[in-house]
CSV table of C-alpha atoms and ligand atoms in Angstrom, one decimal:
chain,number,residue,atom,x,y,z
A,124,MET,CA,-34.0,-10.4,19.5
A,125,ASN,CA,-32.9,-12.6,16.6
A,126,LEU,CA,-31.5,-15.9,17.7
A,127,ASN,CA,-29.1,-17.5,15.3
A,128,ILE,CA,-29.1,-21.2,16.2
A,129,GLY,CA,-27.1,-24.0,14.7
A,130,CYS,CA,-28.9,-27.4,14.9
A,131,ILE,CA,-27.1,-30.7,15.0
A,132,ALA,CA,-29.9,-33.3,14.9
A,133,GLY,CA,-27.3,-36.1,14.8
A,134,ASP,CA,-28.1,-39.8,15.0
A,135,GLY,CA,-30.5,-42.3,16.6
A,136,ILE,CA,-33.2,-40.4,18.4
A,137,GLY,CA,-31.4,-37.1,17.8
A,138,PRO,CA,-33.7,-35.9,14.9
A,139,GLU,CA,-36.9,-36.6,16.8
A,140,ILE,CA,-36.0,-35.0,20.0
A,141,VAL,CA,-34.4,-31.9,18.3
A,142,ARG,CA,-37.7,-31.5,16.3
A,143,GLU,CA,-39.6,-31.1,19.6
A,144,ALA,CA,-37.1,-28.8,21.1
A,145,ARG,CA,-37.3,-26.5,18.1
A,146,LYS,CA,-41.1,-26.6,18.3
A,147,VAL,CA,-40.8,-25.4,21.9
A,148,LEU,CA,-38.3,-22.7,21.0
A,149,ASP,CA,-40.5,-21.5,18.2
A,150,LYS,CA,-43.4,-21.2,20.7
A,151,VAL,CA,-41.3,-19.2,23.1
A,152,ALA,CA,-40.1,-16.9,20.3
A,153,ASP,CA,-43.6,-16.4,19.2
A,154,LYS,CA,-44.9,-15.5,22.7
A,155,TYR,CA,-42.0,-13.2,23.6
A,156,GLY,CA,-41.5,-11.5,20.3
A,157,HIS,CA,-38.2,-13.0,19.1
A,158,SER,CA,-37.2,-14.5,15.8
A,159,ILE,CA,-35.1,-17.6,15.2
A,160,THR,CA,-32.9,-18.6,12.3
A,161,TYR,CA,-31.9,-22.2,12.3
A,162,THR,CA,-28.9,-23.7,10.4
A,163,ASP,CA,-28.8,-27.5,10.1
A,164,ILE,CA,-25.3,-28.8,10.7
A,165,LEU,CA,-24.1,-32.4,10.0
A,166,MET,CA,-22.1,-34.2,12.7
A,167,GLY,CA,-21.5,-37.8,13.8
A,168,GLY,CA,-22.8,-40.7,11.8
A,169,ALA,CA,-25.1,-38.4,9.8
A,170,SER,CA,-21.9,-36.6,8.6
A,171,ILE,CA,-20.0,-39.9,7.9
A,172,ASP,CA,-22.9,-41.0,5.7
A,173,VAL,CA,-22.6,-37.9,3.5
A,174,HIS,CA,-18.9,-36.8,3.8
A,175,GLY,CA,-17.1,-39.9,5.1
A,176,VAL,CA,-15.9,-38.0,8.2
A,177,PRO,CA,-17.8,-37.2,11.5
A,178,LEU,CA,-17.1,-33.4,11.3
A,179,THR,CA,-16.1,-31.2,8.4
A,180,GLU,CA,-14.5,-27.8,8.3
A,181,GLU,CA,-17.7,-26.5,6.9
A,182,ALA,CA,-19.6,-27.8,9.9
A,183,ILE,CA,-17.2,-26.2,12.3
A,184,ALA,CA,-17.5,-22.9,10.3
A,185,GLN,CA,-21.3,-23.1,10.5
A,186,ALA,CA,-21.2,-23.7,14.3
A,187,LYS,CA,-18.8,-20.8,14.7
A,188,ALA,CA,-21.1,-18.5,12.8
A,189,SER,CA,-24.1,-19.4,15.1
A,190,ASP,CA,-24.8,-17.8,18.5
A,191,ALA,CA,-25.3,-21.2,19.9
A,192,VAL,CA,-25.7,-24.8,18.8
A,193,LEU,CA,-28.5,-27.2,19.8
A,194,MET,CA,-27.6,-30.8,19.5
A,195,GLY,CA,-29.6,-34.0,19.7
A,196,SER,CA,-27.2,-36.9,20.1
A,197,ILE,CA,-24.6,-38.7,18.0
A,198,GLY,CA,-23.4,-42.3,17.5
A,199,GLY,CA,-25.0,-45.7,16.8
A,200,ASP,CA,-24.9,-49.3,18.0
A,201,THR,CA,-21.2,-50.0,18.4
A,202,THR,CA,-21.5,-53.7,17.5
A,203,THR,CA,-23.7,-53.5,14.5
A,204,SER,CA,-23.3,-50.0,12.9
A,205,PRO,CA,-20.8,-49.8,10.0
A,206,TRP,CA,-19.6,-46.5,11.5
A,207,TYR,CA,-17.6,-48.5,14.1
A,208,GLN,CA,-15.7,-50.4,11.3
A,209,LEU,CA,-13.9,-47.1,10.7
A,210,GLU,CA,-10.7,-46.2,12.4
A,211,PRO,CA,-11.3,-44.5,15.8
A,212,SER,CA,-10.6,-41.0,14.6
A,213,LYS,CA,-13.3,-41.3,11.9
A,214,ARG,CA,-16.1,-42.6,14.2
A,215,PRO,CA,-19.1,-40.5,15.3
A,216,GLU,CA,-17.7,-39.7,18.8
A,217,ALA,CA,-14.6,-38.2,17.3
A,218,GLY,CA,-16.8,-35.5,15.8
A,219,LEU,CA,-18.0,-34.5,19.2
A,220,LEU,CA,-14.5,-34.4,20.7
A,221,ALA,CA,-13.3,-32.4,17.7
A,222,ILE,CA,-16.1,-29.8,17.9
A,223,ARG,CA,-15.5,-29.3,21.6
A,224,LYS,CA,-11.9,-28.6,20.9
A,225,ALA,CA,-12.5,-26.5,17.8
A,226,LEU,CA,-14.9,-24.2,19.7
A,227,ASN,CA,-12.9,-24.2,22.9
A,228,LEU,CA,-15.8,-25.5,24.9
A,229,PHE,CA,-13.9,-26.1,28.1
A,230,ALA,CA,-16.8,-25.8,30.6
A,231,ASN,CA,-19.4,-28.6,30.6
A,232,LEU,CA,-22.4,-28.0,32.9
A,233,ARG,CA,-24.4,-31.1,33.7
A,234,PRO,CA,-27.2,-30.5,36.1
A,235,ALA,CA,-28.5,-33.5,38.0
A,236,VAL,CA,-31.8,-32.8,39.6
A,237,LEU,CA,-34.3,-35.0,41.4
A,238,TYR,CA,-37.7,-33.8,40.2
A,239,GLU,CA,-40.3,-34.0,43.0
A,240,GLU,CA,-42.8,-35.5,40.5
A,241,LEU,CA,-40.3,-38.2,39.6
A,242,ALA,CA,-38.9,-39.0,43.0
A,243,GLY,CA,-40.3,-42.6,42.7
A,244,ALA,CA,-37.9,-43.2,39.8
A,245,CYS,CA,-34.9,-42.5,42.0
A,246,PRO,CA,-33.1,-45.9,42.7
A,247,LEU,CA,-31.9,-44.8,46.2
A,248,LYS,CA,-33.6,-45.7,49.5
A,249,GLU,CA,-36.6,-43.5,50.2
A,250,GLU,CA,-34.9,-41.9,53.3
A,251,ILE,CA,-32.2,-40.6,51.0
A,252,SER,CA,-34.4,-39.6,48.0
A,253,ALA,CA,-36.9,-37.8,50.3
A,254,LYS,CA,-34.3,-35.1,50.9
A,255,GLY,CA,-34.2,-34.4,47.1
A,256,PHE,CA,-31.1,-33.0,45.4
A,257,ASP,CA,-30.1,-30.4,42.8
A,258,MET,CA,-26.5,-30.4,41.8
A,259,MET,CA,-24.5,-28.9,38.9
A,260,ILE,CA,-21.5,-31.0,37.7
A,261,MET,CA,-18.9,-28.8,36.1
A,262,ARG,CA,-16.7,-30.9,34.0
A,263,GLU,CA,-13.5,-29.7,32.3
A,264,LEU,CA,-14.1,-30.7,28.7
A,265,THR,CA,-11.1,-29.9,26.5
A,266,GLY,CA,-8.0,-31.1,28.5
A,267,GLY,CA,-6.8,-34.0,30.5
A,268,LEU,CA,-6.7,-37.6,29.4
A,269,TYR,CA,-9.1,-37.3,26.5
A,270,PHE,CA,-6.9,-34.7,24.7
A,271,GLY,CA,-3.4,-35.7,25.9
A,272,GLU,CA,-0.8,-37.4,23.7
A,273,ARG,CA,-1.7,-41.1,23.2
A,274,LYS,CA,0.0,-43.9,21.4
A,275,THR,CA,0.3,-47.6,21.2
A,276,ILE,CA,3.8,-49.0,20.7
A,277,GLU,CA,5.6,-52.3,21.0
A,278,GLU,CA,8.6,-52.7,23.2
A,279,ASN,CA,10.6,-56.0,23.0
A,280,GLY,CA,7.5,-57.7,21.5
A,281,VAL,CA,5.2,-56.4,24.2
A,282,LYS,CA,2.4,-54.0,23.1
A,283,LYS,CA,2.1,-50.9,25.3
A,284,ALA,CA,-0.5,-48.2,25.2
A,285,ILE,CA,0.1,-44.7,26.7
A,286,ASP,CA,-2.4,-42.0,27.4
A,287,THR,CA,-1.3,-38.7,29.0
A,288,LEU,CA,-3.1,-36.7,31.6
A,289,ALA,CA,-1.8,-33.1,31.5
A,290,TYR,CA,-3.3,-29.9,32.8
A,291,ASP,CA,-1.7,-26.4,33.0
A,292,GLU,CA,-2.8,-23.9,35.6
A,293,ASN,CA,-4.6,-21.7,33.1
A,294,GLU,CA,-6.9,-24.6,32.0
A,295,ILE,CA,-7.7,-25.3,35.7
A,296,ARG,CA,-8.2,-21.6,36.6
A,297,ARG,CA,-10.7,-20.8,33.8
A,298,ILE,CA,-13.0,-23.8,34.7
A,299,ALA,CA,-12.7,-23.1,38.4
A,300,VAL,CA,-13.7,-19.4,37.8
A,301,LYS,CA,-16.8,-20.6,35.9
A,302,ALA,CA,-17.7,-23.0,38.7
A,303,PHE,CA,-17.4,-20.3,41.4
A,304,ASP,CA,-19.4,-17.9,39.3
A,305,ILE,CA,-22.2,-20.4,38.9
A,306,ALA,CA,-22.0,-21.4,42.6
A,307,MET,CA,-22.6,-17.7,43.4
A,308,LYS,CA,-26.0,-17.9,41.6
A,309,ARG,CA,-26.9,-21.2,43.4
A,310,ASN,CA,-26.2,-22.4,46.9
A,311,LYS,CA,-22.7,-21.0,47.2
A,312,LYS,CA,-20.9,-24.3,47.7
A,313,VAL,CA,-18.2,-25.9,45.5
A,314,THR,CA,-16.9,-29.4,45.9
A,315,SER,CA,-13.7,-29.8,43.9
A,316,VAL,CA,-13.1,-33.4,43.1
A,317,ASP,CA,-9.6,-34.8,42.4
A,318,LYS,CA,-7.2,-37.6,43.1
A,319,ALA,CA,-4.6,-35.5,44.9
A,320,ASN,CA,-3.4,-38.4,47.0
A,321,VAL,CA,-1.9,-39.9,43.8
A,322,LEU,CA,-1.8,-37.6,40.8
A,323,ASP,CA,0.4,-34.5,40.2
A,324,SER,CA,-2.3,-33.0,37.9
A,325,SER,CA,-4.7,-33.3,40.9
A,326,ARG,CA,-2.3,-31.6,43.3
A,327,LEU,CA,-2.0,-28.7,40.9
A,328,TRP,CA,-5.7,-28.7,40.4
A,329,ARG,CA,-6.2,-28.3,44.2
A,330,ALA,CA,-3.7,-25.5,44.5
A,331,VAL,CA,-5.2,-23.5,41.7
A,332,VAL,CA,-8.8,-24.0,42.9
A,333,ASN,CA,-7.7,-22.8,46.4
A,334,GLU,CA,-6.3,-19.7,44.8
A,335,VAL,CA,-9.4,-19.0,42.8
A,336,ALA,CA,-11.5,-19.5,45.9
A,337,LYS,CA,-9.9,-16.5,47.6
A,338,ASP,CA,-11.8,-14.2,45.2
A,339,TYR,CA,-15.1,-15.8,46.3
A,340,PRO,CA,-15.3,-15.4,50.1
A,341,GLU,CA,-19.0,-16.2,50.2
A,342,VAL,CA,-18.5,-19.6,48.6
A,343,THR,CA,-17.7,-22.6,50.7
A,344,LEU,CA,-15.1,-24.8,49.1
A,345,GLU,CA,-14.4,-28.4,50.0
A,346,HIS,CA,-12.1,-30.9,48.3
A,347,MET,CA,-13.1,-34.5,47.8
A,348,LEU,CA,-11.2,-37.5,46.4
A,349,VAL,CA,-12.9,-38.9,43.4
A,350,ASP,CA,-13.4,-42.4,44.8
A,351,ASN,CA,-15.1,-40.9,47.9
A,352,CYS,CA,-17.2,-38.7,45.7
A,353,ALA,CA,-18.5,-41.8,43.8
A,354,MET,CA,-19.7,-43.1,47.1
A,355,GLN,CA,-21.1,-39.9,48.4
A,356,LEU,CA,-23.2,-39.5,45.3
A,357,VAL,CA,-25.3,-42.5,46.3
A,358,LYS,CA,-25.0,-42.1,50.0
A,359,ASP,CA,-25.9,-38.4,50.4
A,360,PRO,CA,-26.4,-36.6,47.1
A,361,ALA,CA,-28.2,-33.7,48.9
A,362,GLN,CA,-24.8,-32.5,50.2
A,363,PHE,CA,-23.7,-31.3,46.7
A,364,ASP,CA,-24.3,-28.0,45.0
A,365,VAL,CA,-21.5,-27.4,42.4
A,366,ILE,CA,-19.1,-30.3,41.7
A,367,LEU,CA,-16.0,-29.1,39.9
A,368,THR,CA,-13.8,-31.7,38.3
A,369,GLU,CA,-11.5,-32.7,35.5
A,370,ASN,CA,-12.5,-34.3,32.2
A,371,MET,CA,-12.5,-38.0,32.9
A,372,PHE,CA,-13.7,-37.8,36.5
A,373,GLY,CA,-16.5,-35.6,35.2
A,374,ASP,CA,-17.4,-38.0,32.5
A,375,ILE,CA,-17.8,-40.8,35.0
A,376,LEU,CA,-19.4,-38.9,37.9
A,377,SER,CA,-21.9,-37.2,35.6
A,378,ASP,CA,-23.2,-40.6,34.4
A,379,GLU,CA,-23.4,-41.8,38.0
A,380,ALA,CA,-25.3,-38.6,39.1
A,381,SER,CA,-27.7,-38.9,36.2
A,382,MET,CA,-28.5,-42.5,37.0
A,383,VAL,CA,-29.1,-41.5,40.6
A,384,THR,CA,-31.9,-39.2,39.5
A,385,GLY,CA,-33.6,-42.2,37.9
A,386,SER,CA,-34.5,-40.1,34.9
A,387,ILE,CA,-31.6,-39.5,32.5
A,388,GLY,CA,-34.2,-38.6,29.8
A,389,MET,CA,-34.7,-35.4,31.8
A,390,LEU,CA,-31.2,-34.1,32.1
A,391,ALA,CA,-29.8,-31.2,30.0
A,392,SER,CA,-26.3,-30.0,29.5
A,393,ALA,CA,-24.3,-27.0,28.2
A,394,SER,CA,-20.8,-26.8,27.0
A,395,LEU,CA,-19.4,-23.2,27.1
A,396,ASN,CA,-16.4,-21.3,26.1
A,397,ASP,CA,-15.2,-17.9,27.2
A,398,SER,CA,-17.7,-16.0,25.1
A,399,ARG,CA,-21.5,-16.4,25.3
A,400,PHE,CA,-21.4,-19.2,22.8
A,401,GLY,CA,-22.5,-22.6,23.9
A,402,LEU,CA,-23.3,-26.1,22.6
A,403,TYR,CA,-26.4,-27.5,24.3
A,404,GLU,CA,-27.3,-31.2,24.3
A,405,PRO,CA,-29.2,-33.8,26.4
A,406,SER,CA,-27.0,-35.8,28.8
A,407,HIS,CA,-28.3,-39.0,27.4
A,408,GLY,CA,-27.1,-40.8,24.2
A,409,SER,CA,-28.6,-41.6,20.8
A,410,ALA,CA,-30.5,-44.7,21.9
A,411,PRO,CA,-30.4,-46.4,18.5
A,412,ASP,CA,-32.6,-49.2,19.8
A,413,ILE,CA,-35.7,-46.9,20.0
A,414,ALA,CA,-34.8,-44.5,17.1
A,415,GLY,CA,-37.7,-43.7,14.8
A,416,LYS,CA,-40.3,-45.2,17.0
A,417,GLY,CA,-41.6,-41.9,18.3
A,418,ILE,CA,-41.3,-42.9,22.0
A,419,ALA,CA,-38.1,-41.1,23.0
A,420,ASN,CA,-38.3,-38.6,25.8
A,421,PRO,CA,-37.6,-35.1,24.3
A,422,ILE,CA,-37.5,-33.3,27.7
A,423,ALA,CA,-33.7,-33.3,28.2
A,424,THR,CA,-33.3,-31.6,24.8
A,425,ILE,CA,-36.1,-29.2,25.6
A,426,LEU,CA,-34.5,-28.3,28.9
A,427,SER,CA,-31.1,-28.0,27.0
A,428,ALA,CA,-32.9,-25.4,24.8
A,429,SER,CA,-33.9,-23.6,28.0
A,430,MET,CA,-30.3,-23.6,29.2
A,431,MET,CA,-29.4,-22.1,25.8
A,432,LEU,CA,-31.9,-19.2,26.4
A,433,ARG,CA,-30.5,-18.6,29.9
A,434,TYR,CA,-26.7,-18.9,29.3
A,435,THR,CA,-26.2,-17.7,25.7
A,436,PHE,CA,-29.0,-15.3,25.2
A,437,ASP,CA,-29.7,-14.1,28.8
A,438,LEU,CA,-33.4,-14.7,28.3
A,439,ASP,CA,-34.2,-15.9,31.9
A,440,LYS,CA,-37.9,-15.2,31.7
A,441,GLU,CA,-38.2,-17.3,28.5
A,442,ALA,CA,-36.1,-20.1,30.0
A,443,ASP,CA,-38.2,-20.1,33.1
A,444,SER,CA,-41.4,-20.5,30.9
A,445,ILE,CA,-40.0,-23.7,29.4
A,446,ASP,CA,-38.9,-25.1,32.8
A,447,GLN,CA,-42.3,-24.3,34.3
A,448,ALA,CA,-44.2,-25.9,31.3
A,449,VAL,CA,-42.1,-29.1,31.8
A,450,LYS,CA,-42.9,-29.2,35.5
A,451,GLN,CA,-46.6,-28.6,34.7
A,452,VAL,CA,-46.8,-31.4,32.2
A,453,LEU,CA,-45.2,-33.8,34.7
A,454,LYS,CA,-47.6,-32.6,37.4
A,455,GLU,CA,-50.5,-33.3,35.2
A,456,GLY,CA,-49.2,-36.9,35.0
A,457,TYR,CA,-48.0,-37.1,31.4
A,458,ARG,CA,-44.9,-39.3,30.9
A,459,THR,CA,-42.9,-40.9,28.1
A,460,GLY,CA,-42.2,-44.6,28.5
A,461,ASP,CA,-38.8,-44.1,30.2
A,462,ILE,CA,-40.3,-42.3,33.2
A,463,MET,CA,-43.7,-43.9,33.2
A,464,ALA,CA,-45.2,-44.6,36.6
A,465,GLU,CA,-48.5,-46.1,37.9
A,466,GLY,CA,-51.5,-43.8,37.5
A,467,CYS,CA,-49.8,-41.6,34.8
A,468,THR,CA,-50.7,-41.2,31.2
A,469,GLN,CA,-48.1,-42.5,28.7
A,470,VAL,CA,-47.4,-40.3,25.6
A,471,GLY,CA,-45.0,-40.3,22.7
A,472,THR,CA,-42.2,-37.9,21.7
A,473,GLU,CA,-44.4,-35.6,19.6
A,474,LYS,CA,-47.3,-35.4,22.1
A,475,MET,CA,-44.9,-34.6,24.9
A,476,GLY,CA,-43.5,-31.7,22.8
A,477,ASP,CA,-47.1,-30.5,22.0
A,478,PHE,CA,-48.2,-30.6,25.6
A,479,ILE,CA,-45.1,-28.6,26.7
A,480,CYS,CA,-45.8,-26.0,23.9
A,481,GLU,CA,-49.4,-25.6,25.0
A,482,ARG,CA,-48.3,-24.7,28.5
A,483,ILE,CA,-45.9,-22.0,27.5
B,202,LIG,C1,-20.1,-37.7,27.1
B,202,LIG,C2,-19.7,-38.8,26.3
B,202,LIG,C3,-18.5,-38.5,25.5
B,202,LIG,C4,-17.4,-38.1,26.4
B,202,LIG,C5,-18.0,-39.5,24.5
B,202,LIG,C6,-19.1,-39.9,23.5
B,202,LIG,C7,-16.8,-39.2,23.7
B,202,LIG,O1,-19.5,-39.9,27.1
B,202,LIG,O2,-20.4,-36.6,26.6
B,202,LIG,O3,-20.0,-37.8,28.3
B,202,LIG,O4,-16.8,-39.0,27.0
B,202,LIG,O5,-17.1,-36.9,26.6
B,203,LIG,MG1,-20.0,-39.7,29.1
């Protein structure tokens, strides 16, 4: 099979971690008889430096022409980088929001897994972490507050800012269907998270999710209010399988869930549309403070490449080989600085990539 992959290396540690993920993909392709064509795509600060904007029409066209896009991370230090002197719509993050919208990437999958080998990094009490957890946060990605009408006006000399939270039933239905489909391949439980005690958009969310659930009799559905969910994530994360939620709640809860694993440098993500296309990126940011030092953890990006093989290309065996190699390297005690523990061997970005390749 020929895999046509767009590559957004991006900013900060992006280029170094994408380099390692590509190395791993090349190894997999070599072993299983596939070929890969990469197209480099500029986005974020890297695009601003060249074109003055975080995403060009050409970049969108390149992404659309690819089967899938592998991304590192975008953005810089918001207090010191000149990118943040620009108006908000020209900053690096605007490029990310724009590509999600342009490619209709409405389903964001963010797995939060407590790796057995890294249980010590979990900040929760041992009696909670001992149970382990493995959840998939499904965040709606192209609607809600982040894409609603917004403006800042002045009324009688008083400034007023307005953001709009709107969802129509079709937007809710399509992400709910994806969540139930994914639950069917996992532990068959969906927790739909909303604020239905206050928000109309949440009440519609709940009604539509209930409707979709009728087509999935094997899946257990529960509804949970978002504030309660924030508590439950630290109290008893093992109760969750698939968490289904709207854009902003998902943004916040997925950061919380990743922190609870204690190893955000390990967490992958996928943003999908209705076709097999997907944009795959680590859940962590661009870490400008350690960029170029060769110490960043490439595993989240490598696992994002594995998700790409699984979800876009249906290459489960190949994806498993990456996941197994990562586990093996951890078992052998190799760690980057962010997940370093007593008795382990600390390695840099490149070595970590090499070790994973060798075990594929
Ligand atoms: C994320 C990020 C983005 C978001 C920002 C950078 C716009 O926080 O992917 O979670 O809020 O979606
Ligand atoms: Mg976020």
